[in-house]
Coordinates of C-alpha atoms and ligand atoms in Angstrom, one line a residue:
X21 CA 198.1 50.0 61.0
X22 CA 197.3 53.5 60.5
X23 CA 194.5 55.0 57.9
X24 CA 194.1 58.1 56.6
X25 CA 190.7 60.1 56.4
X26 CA 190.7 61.7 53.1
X27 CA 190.1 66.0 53.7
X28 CA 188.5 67.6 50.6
X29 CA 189.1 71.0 50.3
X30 CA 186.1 73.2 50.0
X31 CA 185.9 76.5 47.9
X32 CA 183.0 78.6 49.6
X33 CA 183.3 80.8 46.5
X34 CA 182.6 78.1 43.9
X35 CA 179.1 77.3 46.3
X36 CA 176.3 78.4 44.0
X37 CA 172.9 77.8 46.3
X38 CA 170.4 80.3 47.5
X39 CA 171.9 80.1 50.8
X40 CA 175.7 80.8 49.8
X41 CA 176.0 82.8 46.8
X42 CA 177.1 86.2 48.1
X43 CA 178.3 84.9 51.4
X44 CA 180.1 81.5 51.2
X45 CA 178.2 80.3 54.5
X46 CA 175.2 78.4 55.0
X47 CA 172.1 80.2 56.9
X48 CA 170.3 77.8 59.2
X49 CA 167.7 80.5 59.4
X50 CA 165.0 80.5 56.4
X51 CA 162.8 83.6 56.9
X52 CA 159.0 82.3 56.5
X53 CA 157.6 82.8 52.8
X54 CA 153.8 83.3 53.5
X55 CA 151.4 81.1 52.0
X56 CA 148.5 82.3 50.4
X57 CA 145.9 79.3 51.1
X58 CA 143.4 78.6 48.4
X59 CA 140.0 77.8 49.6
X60 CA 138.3 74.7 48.7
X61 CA 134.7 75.3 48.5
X62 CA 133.3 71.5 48.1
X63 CA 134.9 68.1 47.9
X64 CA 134.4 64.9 50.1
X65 CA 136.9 65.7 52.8
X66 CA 136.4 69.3 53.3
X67 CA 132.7 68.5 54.1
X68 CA 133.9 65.9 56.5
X69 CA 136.5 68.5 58.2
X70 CA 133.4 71.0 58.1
X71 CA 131.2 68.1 60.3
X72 CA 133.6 67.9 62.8
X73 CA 134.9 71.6 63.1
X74 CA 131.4 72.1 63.8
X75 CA 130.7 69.9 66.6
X76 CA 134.0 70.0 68.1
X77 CA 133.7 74.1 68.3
X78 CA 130.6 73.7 69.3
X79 CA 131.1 71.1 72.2
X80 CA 134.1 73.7 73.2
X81 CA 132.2 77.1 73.4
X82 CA 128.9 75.8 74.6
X83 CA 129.8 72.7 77.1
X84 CA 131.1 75.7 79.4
X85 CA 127.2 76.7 79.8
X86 CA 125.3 73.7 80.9
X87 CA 124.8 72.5 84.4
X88 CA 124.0 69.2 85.7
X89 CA 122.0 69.0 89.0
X90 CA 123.4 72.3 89.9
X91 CA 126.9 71.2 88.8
X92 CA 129.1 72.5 86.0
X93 CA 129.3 69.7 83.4
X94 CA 132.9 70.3 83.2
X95 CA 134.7 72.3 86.0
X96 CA 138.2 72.0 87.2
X97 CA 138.0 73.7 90.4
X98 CA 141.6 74.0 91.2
X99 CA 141.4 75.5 94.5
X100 CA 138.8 73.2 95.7
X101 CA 140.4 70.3 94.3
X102 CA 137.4 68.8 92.7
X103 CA 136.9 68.0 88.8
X104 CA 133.3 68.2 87.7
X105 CA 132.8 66.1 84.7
X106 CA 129.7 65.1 83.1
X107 CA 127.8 64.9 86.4
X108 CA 130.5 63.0 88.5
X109 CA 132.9 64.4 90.8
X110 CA 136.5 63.6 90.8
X111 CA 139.4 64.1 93.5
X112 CA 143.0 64.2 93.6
X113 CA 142.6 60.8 94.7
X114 CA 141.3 59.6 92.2
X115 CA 144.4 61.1 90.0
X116 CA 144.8 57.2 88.5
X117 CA 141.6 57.3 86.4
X118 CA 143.4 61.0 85.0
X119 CA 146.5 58.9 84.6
X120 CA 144.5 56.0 82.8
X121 CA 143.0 58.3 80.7
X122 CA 145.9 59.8 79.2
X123 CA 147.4 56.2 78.3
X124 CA 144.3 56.1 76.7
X125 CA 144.1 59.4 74.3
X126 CA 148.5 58.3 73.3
X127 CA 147.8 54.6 72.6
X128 CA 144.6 56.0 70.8
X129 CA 146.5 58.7 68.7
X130 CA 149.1 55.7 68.4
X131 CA 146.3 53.3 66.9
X132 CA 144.9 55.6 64.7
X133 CA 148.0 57.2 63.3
X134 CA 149.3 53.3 62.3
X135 CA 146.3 53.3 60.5
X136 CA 145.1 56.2 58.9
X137 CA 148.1 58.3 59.5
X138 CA 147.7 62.0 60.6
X139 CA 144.0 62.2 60.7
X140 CA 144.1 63.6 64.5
X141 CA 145.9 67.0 63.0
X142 CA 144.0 67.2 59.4
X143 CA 140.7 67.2 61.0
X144 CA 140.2 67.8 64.9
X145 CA 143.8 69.4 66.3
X146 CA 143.0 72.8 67.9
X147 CA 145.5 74.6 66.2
X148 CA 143.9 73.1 62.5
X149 CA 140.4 73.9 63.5
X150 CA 140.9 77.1 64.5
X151 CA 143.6 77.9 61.6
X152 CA 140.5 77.0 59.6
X153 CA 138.1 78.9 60.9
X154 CA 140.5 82.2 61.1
X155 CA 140.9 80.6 57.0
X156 CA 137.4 81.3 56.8
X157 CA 137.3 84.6 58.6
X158 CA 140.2 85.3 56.3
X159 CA 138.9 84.6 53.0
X160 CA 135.6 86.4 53.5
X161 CA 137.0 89.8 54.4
X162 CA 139.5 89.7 51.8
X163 CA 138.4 87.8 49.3
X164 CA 140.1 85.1 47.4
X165 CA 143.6 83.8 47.3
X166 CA 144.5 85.9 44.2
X167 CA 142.5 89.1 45.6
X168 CA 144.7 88.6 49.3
X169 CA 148.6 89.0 47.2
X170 CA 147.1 91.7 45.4
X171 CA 146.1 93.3 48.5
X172 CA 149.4 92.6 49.9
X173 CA 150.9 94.3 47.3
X174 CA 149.2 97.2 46.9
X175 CA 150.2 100.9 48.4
X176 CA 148.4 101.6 51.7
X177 CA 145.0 102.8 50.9
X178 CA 141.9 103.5 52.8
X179 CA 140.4 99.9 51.2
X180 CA 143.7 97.9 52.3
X181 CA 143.5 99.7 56.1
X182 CA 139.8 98.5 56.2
X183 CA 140.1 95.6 55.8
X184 CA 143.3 94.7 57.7
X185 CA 141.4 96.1 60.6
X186 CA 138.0 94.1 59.8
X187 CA 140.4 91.0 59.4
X188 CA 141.9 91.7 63.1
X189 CA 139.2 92.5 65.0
X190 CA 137.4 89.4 63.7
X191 CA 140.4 87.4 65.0
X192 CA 140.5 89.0 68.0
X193 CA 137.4 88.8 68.6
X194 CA 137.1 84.8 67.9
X195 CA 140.5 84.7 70.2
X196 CA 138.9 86.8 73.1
X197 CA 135.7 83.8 72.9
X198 CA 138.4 81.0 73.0
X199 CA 140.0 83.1 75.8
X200 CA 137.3 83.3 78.0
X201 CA 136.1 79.7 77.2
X202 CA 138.7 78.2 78.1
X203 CA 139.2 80.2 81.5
X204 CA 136.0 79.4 81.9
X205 CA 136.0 75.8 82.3
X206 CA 138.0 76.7 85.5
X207 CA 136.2 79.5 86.5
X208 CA 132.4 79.5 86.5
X209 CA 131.9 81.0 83.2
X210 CA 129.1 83.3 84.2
X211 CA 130.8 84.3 87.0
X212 CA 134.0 85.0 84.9
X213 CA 132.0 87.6 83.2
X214 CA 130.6 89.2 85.2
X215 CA 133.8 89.7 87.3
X216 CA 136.0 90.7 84.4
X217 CA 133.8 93.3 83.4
X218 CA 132.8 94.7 87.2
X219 CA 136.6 94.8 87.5
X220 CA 135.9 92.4 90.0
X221 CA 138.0 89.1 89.1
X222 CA 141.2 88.3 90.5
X223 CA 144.2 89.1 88.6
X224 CA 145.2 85.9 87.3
X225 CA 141.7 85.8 85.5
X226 CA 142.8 88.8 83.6
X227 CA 146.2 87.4 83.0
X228 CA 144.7 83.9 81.5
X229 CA 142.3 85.7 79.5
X230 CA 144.9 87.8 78.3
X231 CA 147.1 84.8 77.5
X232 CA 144.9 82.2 76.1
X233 CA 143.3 85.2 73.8
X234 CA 147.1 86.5 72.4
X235 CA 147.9 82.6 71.8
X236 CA 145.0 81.8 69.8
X237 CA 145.4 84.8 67.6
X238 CA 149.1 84.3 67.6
X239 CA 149.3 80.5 66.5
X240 CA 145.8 80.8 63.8
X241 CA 146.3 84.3 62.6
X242 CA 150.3 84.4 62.0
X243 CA 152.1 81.2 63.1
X244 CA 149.8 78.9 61.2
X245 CA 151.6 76.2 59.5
X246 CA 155.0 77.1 61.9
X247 CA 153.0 75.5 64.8
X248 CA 152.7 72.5 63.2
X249 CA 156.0 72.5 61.4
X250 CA 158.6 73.9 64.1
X251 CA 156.3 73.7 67.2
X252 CA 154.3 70.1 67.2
X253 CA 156.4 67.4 68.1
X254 CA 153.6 64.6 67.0
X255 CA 155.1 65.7 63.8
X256 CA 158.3 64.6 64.1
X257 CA 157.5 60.9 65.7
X258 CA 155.0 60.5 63.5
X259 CA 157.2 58.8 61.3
X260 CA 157.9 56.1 63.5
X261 CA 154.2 55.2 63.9
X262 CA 154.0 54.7 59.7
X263 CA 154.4 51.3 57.7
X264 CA 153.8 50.7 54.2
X265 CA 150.2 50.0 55.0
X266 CA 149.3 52.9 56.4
X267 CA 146.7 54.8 54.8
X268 CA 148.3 58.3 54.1
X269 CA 146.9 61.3 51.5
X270 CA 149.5 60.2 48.7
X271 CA 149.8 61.3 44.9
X272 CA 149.6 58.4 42.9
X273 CA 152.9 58.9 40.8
X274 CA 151.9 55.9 38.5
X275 CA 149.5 57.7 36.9
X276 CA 150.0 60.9 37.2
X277 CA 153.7 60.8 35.5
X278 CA 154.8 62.5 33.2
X279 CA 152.8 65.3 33.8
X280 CA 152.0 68.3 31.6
X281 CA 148.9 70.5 30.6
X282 CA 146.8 69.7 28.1
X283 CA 143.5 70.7 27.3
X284 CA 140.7 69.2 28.3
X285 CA 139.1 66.1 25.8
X286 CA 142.5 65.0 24.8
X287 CA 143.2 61.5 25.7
X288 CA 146.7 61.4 28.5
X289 CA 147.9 58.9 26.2
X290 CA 147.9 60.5 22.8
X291 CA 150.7 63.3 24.1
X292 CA 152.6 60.2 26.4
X293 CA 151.4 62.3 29.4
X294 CA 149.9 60.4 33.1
X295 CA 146.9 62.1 34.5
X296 CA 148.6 64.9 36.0
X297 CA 147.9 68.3 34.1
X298 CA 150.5 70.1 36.5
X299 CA 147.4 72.6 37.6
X300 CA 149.1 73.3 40.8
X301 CA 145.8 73.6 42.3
X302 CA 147.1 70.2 45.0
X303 CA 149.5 73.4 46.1
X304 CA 147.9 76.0 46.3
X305 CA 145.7 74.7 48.4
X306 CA 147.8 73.3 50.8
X307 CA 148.1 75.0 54.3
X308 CA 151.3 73.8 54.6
X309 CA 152.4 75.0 51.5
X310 CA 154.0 71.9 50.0
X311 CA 153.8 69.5 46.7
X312 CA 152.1 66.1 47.9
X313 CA 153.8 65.2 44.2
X314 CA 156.9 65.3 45.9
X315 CA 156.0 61.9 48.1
X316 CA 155.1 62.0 51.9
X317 CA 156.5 64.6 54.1
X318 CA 156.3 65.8 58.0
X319 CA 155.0 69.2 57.0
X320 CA 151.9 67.6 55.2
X321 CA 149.3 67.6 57.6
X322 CA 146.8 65.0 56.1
X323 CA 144.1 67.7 55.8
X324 CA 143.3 65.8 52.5
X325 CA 142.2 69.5 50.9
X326 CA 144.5 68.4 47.9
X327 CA 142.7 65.1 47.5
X328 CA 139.5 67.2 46.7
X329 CA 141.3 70.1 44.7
X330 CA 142.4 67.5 42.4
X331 CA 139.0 65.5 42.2
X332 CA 137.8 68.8 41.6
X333 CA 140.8 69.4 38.3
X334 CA 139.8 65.4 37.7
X335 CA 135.8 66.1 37.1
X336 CA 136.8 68.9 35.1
X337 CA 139.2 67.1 32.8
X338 CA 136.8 63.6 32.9
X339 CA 139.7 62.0 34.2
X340 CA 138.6 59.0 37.0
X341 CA 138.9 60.8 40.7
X342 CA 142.0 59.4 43.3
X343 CA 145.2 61.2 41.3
X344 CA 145.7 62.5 45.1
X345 CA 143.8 59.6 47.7
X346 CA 144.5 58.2 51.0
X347 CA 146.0 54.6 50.1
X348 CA 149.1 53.0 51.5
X349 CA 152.2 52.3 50.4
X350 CA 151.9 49.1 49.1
X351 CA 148.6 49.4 46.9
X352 CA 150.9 52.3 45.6
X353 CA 153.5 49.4 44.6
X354 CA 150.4 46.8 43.3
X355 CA 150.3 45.1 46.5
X356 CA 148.0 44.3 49.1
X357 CA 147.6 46.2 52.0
X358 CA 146.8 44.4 55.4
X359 CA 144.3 46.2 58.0
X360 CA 145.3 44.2 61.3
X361 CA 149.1 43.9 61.6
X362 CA 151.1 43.4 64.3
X363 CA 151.5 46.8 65.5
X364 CA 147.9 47.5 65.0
X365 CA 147.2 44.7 66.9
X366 CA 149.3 45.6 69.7
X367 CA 148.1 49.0 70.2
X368 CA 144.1 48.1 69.9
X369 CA 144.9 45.6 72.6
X370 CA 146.7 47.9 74.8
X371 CA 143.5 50.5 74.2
X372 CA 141.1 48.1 74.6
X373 CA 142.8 47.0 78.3
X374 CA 143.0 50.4 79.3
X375 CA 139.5 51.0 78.1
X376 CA 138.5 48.2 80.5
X377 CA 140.4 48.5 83.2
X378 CA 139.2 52.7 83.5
X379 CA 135.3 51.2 83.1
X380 CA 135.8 49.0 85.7
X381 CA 137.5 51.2 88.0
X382 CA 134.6 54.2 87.6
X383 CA 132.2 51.2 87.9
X384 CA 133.4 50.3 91.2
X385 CA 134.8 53.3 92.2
X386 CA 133.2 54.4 95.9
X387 CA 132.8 57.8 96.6
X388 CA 133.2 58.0 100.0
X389 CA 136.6 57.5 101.7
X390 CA 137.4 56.8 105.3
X391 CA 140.7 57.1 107.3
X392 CA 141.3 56.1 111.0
X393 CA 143.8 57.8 112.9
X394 CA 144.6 56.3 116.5
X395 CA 145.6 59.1 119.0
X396 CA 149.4 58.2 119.4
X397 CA 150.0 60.0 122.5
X398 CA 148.0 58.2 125.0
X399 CA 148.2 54.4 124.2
X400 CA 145.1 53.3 126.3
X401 CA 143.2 54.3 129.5
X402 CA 141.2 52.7 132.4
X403 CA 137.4 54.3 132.3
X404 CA 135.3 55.0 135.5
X405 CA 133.7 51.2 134.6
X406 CA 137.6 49.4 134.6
X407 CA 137.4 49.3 130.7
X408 CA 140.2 50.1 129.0
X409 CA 139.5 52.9 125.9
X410 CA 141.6 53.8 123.1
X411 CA 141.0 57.4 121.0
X412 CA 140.7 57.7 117.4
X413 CA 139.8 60.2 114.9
X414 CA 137.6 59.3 111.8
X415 CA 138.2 61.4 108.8
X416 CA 135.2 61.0 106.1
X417 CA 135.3 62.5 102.8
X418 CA 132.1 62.4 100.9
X419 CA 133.2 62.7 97.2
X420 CA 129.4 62.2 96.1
X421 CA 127.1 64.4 94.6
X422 CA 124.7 64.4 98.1
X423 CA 125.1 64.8 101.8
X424 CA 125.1 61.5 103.6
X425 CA 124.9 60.5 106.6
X426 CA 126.8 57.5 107.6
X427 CA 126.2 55.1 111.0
X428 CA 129.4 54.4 112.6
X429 CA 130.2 51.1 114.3
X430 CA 133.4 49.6 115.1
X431 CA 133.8 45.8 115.9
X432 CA 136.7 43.2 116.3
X433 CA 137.2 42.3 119.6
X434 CA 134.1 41.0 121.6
X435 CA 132.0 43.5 123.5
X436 CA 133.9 46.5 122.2
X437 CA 131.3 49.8 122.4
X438 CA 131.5 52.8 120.8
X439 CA 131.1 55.5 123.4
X440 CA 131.0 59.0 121.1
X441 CA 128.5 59.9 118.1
X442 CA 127.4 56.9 116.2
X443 CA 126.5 59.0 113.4
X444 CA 128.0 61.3 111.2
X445 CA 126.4 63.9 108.4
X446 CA 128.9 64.8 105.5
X447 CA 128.0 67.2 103.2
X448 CA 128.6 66.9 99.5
X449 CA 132.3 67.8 98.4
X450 CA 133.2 67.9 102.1
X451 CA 135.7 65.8 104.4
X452 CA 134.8 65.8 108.1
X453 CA 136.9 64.5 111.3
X454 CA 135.3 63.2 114.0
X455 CA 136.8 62.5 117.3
X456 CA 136.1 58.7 118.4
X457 CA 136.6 57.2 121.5
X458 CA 135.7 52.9 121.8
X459 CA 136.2 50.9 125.2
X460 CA 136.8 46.6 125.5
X461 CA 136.2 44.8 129.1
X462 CA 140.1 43.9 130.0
X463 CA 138.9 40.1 130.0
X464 CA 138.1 40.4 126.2
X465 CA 141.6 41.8 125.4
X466 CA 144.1 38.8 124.9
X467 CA 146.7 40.6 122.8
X468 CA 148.5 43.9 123.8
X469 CA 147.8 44.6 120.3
X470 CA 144.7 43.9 118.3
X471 CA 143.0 44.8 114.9
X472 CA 139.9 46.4 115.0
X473 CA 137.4 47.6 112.1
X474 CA 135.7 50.9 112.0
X475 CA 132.6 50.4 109.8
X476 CA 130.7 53.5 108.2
X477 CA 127.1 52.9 106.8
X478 CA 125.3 55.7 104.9
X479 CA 121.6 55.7 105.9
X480 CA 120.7 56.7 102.5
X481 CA 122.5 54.0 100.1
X482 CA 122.9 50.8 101.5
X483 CA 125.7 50.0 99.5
X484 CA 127.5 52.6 100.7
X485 CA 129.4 51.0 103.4
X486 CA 133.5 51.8 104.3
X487 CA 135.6 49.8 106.4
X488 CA 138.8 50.5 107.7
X489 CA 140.7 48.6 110.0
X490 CA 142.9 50.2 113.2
X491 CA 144.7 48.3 116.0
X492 CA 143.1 48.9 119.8
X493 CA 146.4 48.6 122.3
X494 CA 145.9 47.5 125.8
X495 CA 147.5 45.9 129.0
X496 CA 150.4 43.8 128.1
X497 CA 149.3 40.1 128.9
Ligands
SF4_624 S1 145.8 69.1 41.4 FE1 146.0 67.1 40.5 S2 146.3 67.5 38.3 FE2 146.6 69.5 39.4 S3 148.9 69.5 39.8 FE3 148.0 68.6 41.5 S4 148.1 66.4 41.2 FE4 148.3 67.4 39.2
SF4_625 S1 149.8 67.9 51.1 FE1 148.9 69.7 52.1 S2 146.8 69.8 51.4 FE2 147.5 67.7 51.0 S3 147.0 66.6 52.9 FE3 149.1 67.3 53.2 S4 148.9 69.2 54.3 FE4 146.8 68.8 53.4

């Protein structure tokens, strides 16, 4: 049995799109049309954005400062391999609890997302904060929305040169503090400064500097909305993490539809109009530059800045707020929406087990570490006394914040001495070997090959105690 595929023929010259009119070919490249972001000055959500852009910016640029006993409260010291955070000192041993905690932050973006949708980039994403702030920075040199295309527009002038400069210095300036920040969180910050500017930092200082300050003014200065819509990949999986009762910012067609303008004191129902007076203020100020009217899309953002524009346009008109409001899906279609649901479920319980489990293991978690190696090239030895010794080495790493000293005994076999140092002083952050020789009376050894344990006891905390267990080899019996 054969089939045919039907072929239609296609006449590029009858295609009238943007795209294809003069040509008769489709461009996959759209050259970006600038959006001119109106600013919302009050509303509900904008104040909560403004909480959190607060203390999050202010957690990141002042955290770098403070010290704890001495200590950075945060400093990845990549050379020597230690991760100061918030007093406690963390190895590349202890590269689990890093591990644990990432599961953590994805099944927590997962959780929140099934819920509440994007709320992770409307409110605390770096690249929204600091879009915002360079929003802000924007807005106040050149003035409004209206006043910015104007200036666009205009001839060069000495007006227009002044204030592009203004504008990009500001930015720069902002990006060179986000720069050094961030370097400095690997790099003592006050050190940092006063090596970069003695000329007496290492190169890759400069070069970090350099890059972290060119990206932050890149991606919140130009890229803007292009991070999140070509760049992000949350915002393309996104998707998967929605159902129809996740709350999402969503224009509530229902009673907005038809929409029209009117003015203001004339009842929606009198011209057959819903509540939506077609302002376009839900557009203009939308930093990705779409229509929320137009139903949920990746690009929006869930910055919820055209929920308040419209309460705003609402209040105004004496319309009831929530044209534009986070709802779900189904209260949309006059259902019910459910809070706990299966997939809610699952990731809470996933979060809440990795919560534990990362507890528990920086509960118990000793910060000491000790590891026995046997001398392999001499397998035993007959003293001046007719005992028969075995060689070790003891390697201690004291991963506390305080020099201990430990007291070293070894035990297993019956009358086994310890014939070196029975104490060893580690310094904080350090790892020390210490060559170990132990001897047995022949008649105590019955195997050729016996397990031994190496205990370690710091004089200072008593429940600071390591055990490690080694074999002691003698005569064959
Ligand atoms: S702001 Fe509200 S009233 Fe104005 S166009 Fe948007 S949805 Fe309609
Ligand atoms: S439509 Fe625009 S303004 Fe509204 S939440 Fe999404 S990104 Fe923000």
């Amino acid at each position: 049995m054969s089939s045919e595929i039907p072929v239609k023929q296609i006449d590029p010259s009858s295609d009238t799109s943007d795209n294809n009119k003069n040509t008769g070919t489709v461009e996959l490249y759209a050259s970006r049309k600038k959006i001119y972001v109106k600013g919302v000055k009050k509303g509900f959500f904008q104040r909560i954005r403004n909480v959190s852009l607060t203390a999050l910016m202010g957690m990141y640029f002042l955290f770098v400062w403070f010290t704890v006993d001495g200590q950075p409260l945060i400093h990845f010291d990549l050379p020597a391999r230690e991760f100061h955070l918030y007093g406690t000192t963390f190895y590349p041993q202890d590269f689990i609890l890093l591990s644990g905690m990432l599961i953590i932050a994805a099944f927590g973006l997962f959780f929140i997302t099934t819920l509440f949708g994007r709320v992770w980039c409307g409110y605390t994403c770096p690249q929204t904060v600091w879009t915002f702030i360079f929003m802000w920075v924007e807005e106040r040199i050149e003035g409004s929305r209206n006043k910015r295309m104007k200036l666009d527009k205009a001839p060069r002038s000495v007006e227009k040169i002044a204030k592009k400069s203004a504008k990009h210095s500001a930015w720069l300036l902002i990006a060179l503090a986000t720069g050094l920040t961030f370097v400095g969180y690997f790099y003592p910050i006050r050190e940092l400064i006063t090596d970069l500017f003695t000329l007496q930092a290492n190169g890759w200082a400069y070069f970090w500097v350099a890059f972290f300050t060119a990206a932050t003014y890149l991606n919140a200065g130009w890229l803007r909305e292009q991070v999140c819509l070509y760049m992000c990949p949350y915002a393309r999986f996104q998707s998967v993490m929605f159902d129809p009762d996740t709350r999402v910012v969503s224009y509530d067609p229902n009673r907005g539809e038809p929409r029209g303008g009117r003015k203001k004191g004339i009842e929606p129902s009198e011209l057959g109009l819903g509540d939506c007076i077609d302002c376009g203020q839900c557009v203009q100020v939308c930093p990705t530059g779409i229509d929320i009217r137009d139903g949920l899309q990746y690009e929006c953002i869930g910055c919820a800045l055209c929920i308040d524009a419209c309460d705003e346009v609402m209040d105004k008109m004496e319309y009831p707020r929530g044209l534009i409001r986070y709802t779900t899906e189904n209260e949309l279609e006059g259902k019910t929406s459910k809070l706990m649901r299966p997939r809610t479920f699952g990731y809470g319980l996933v979060l809440a087990l990795m919560v534990g489990a990362i507890i528990f293991t920086i509960a118990t978690r000793v910060p000491a570490q000790l590891d026995v190696l046997r001398d392999r090239g001499a397998l035993f030895s007959f003293n001046g006394e007719g005992r028969v010794e075995n060689t070790y080495t003891l390697k201690v790493d004291n991963m506390s914040e305080v020099p201990q000293t430990f007291t070293i005994s070894v035990s297993g076999l019956e009358g086994i001495r310890l014939l070196t140092e029975n104490t060893l002083t580690v310094a904080s952050s350090e790892n020390r070997a210490l060559p170990t020789v132990v001897d047995v009376a022949p008649e105590n050894i019955s195997e050729s090959n016996n397990a031994i344990v190496f205990t370690l006891e710091s004089q200072s905390d008593k429940s600071l105690v390591l055990e490690t267990e080694s074999r002691f080899v003698g005569p064959n019996r």
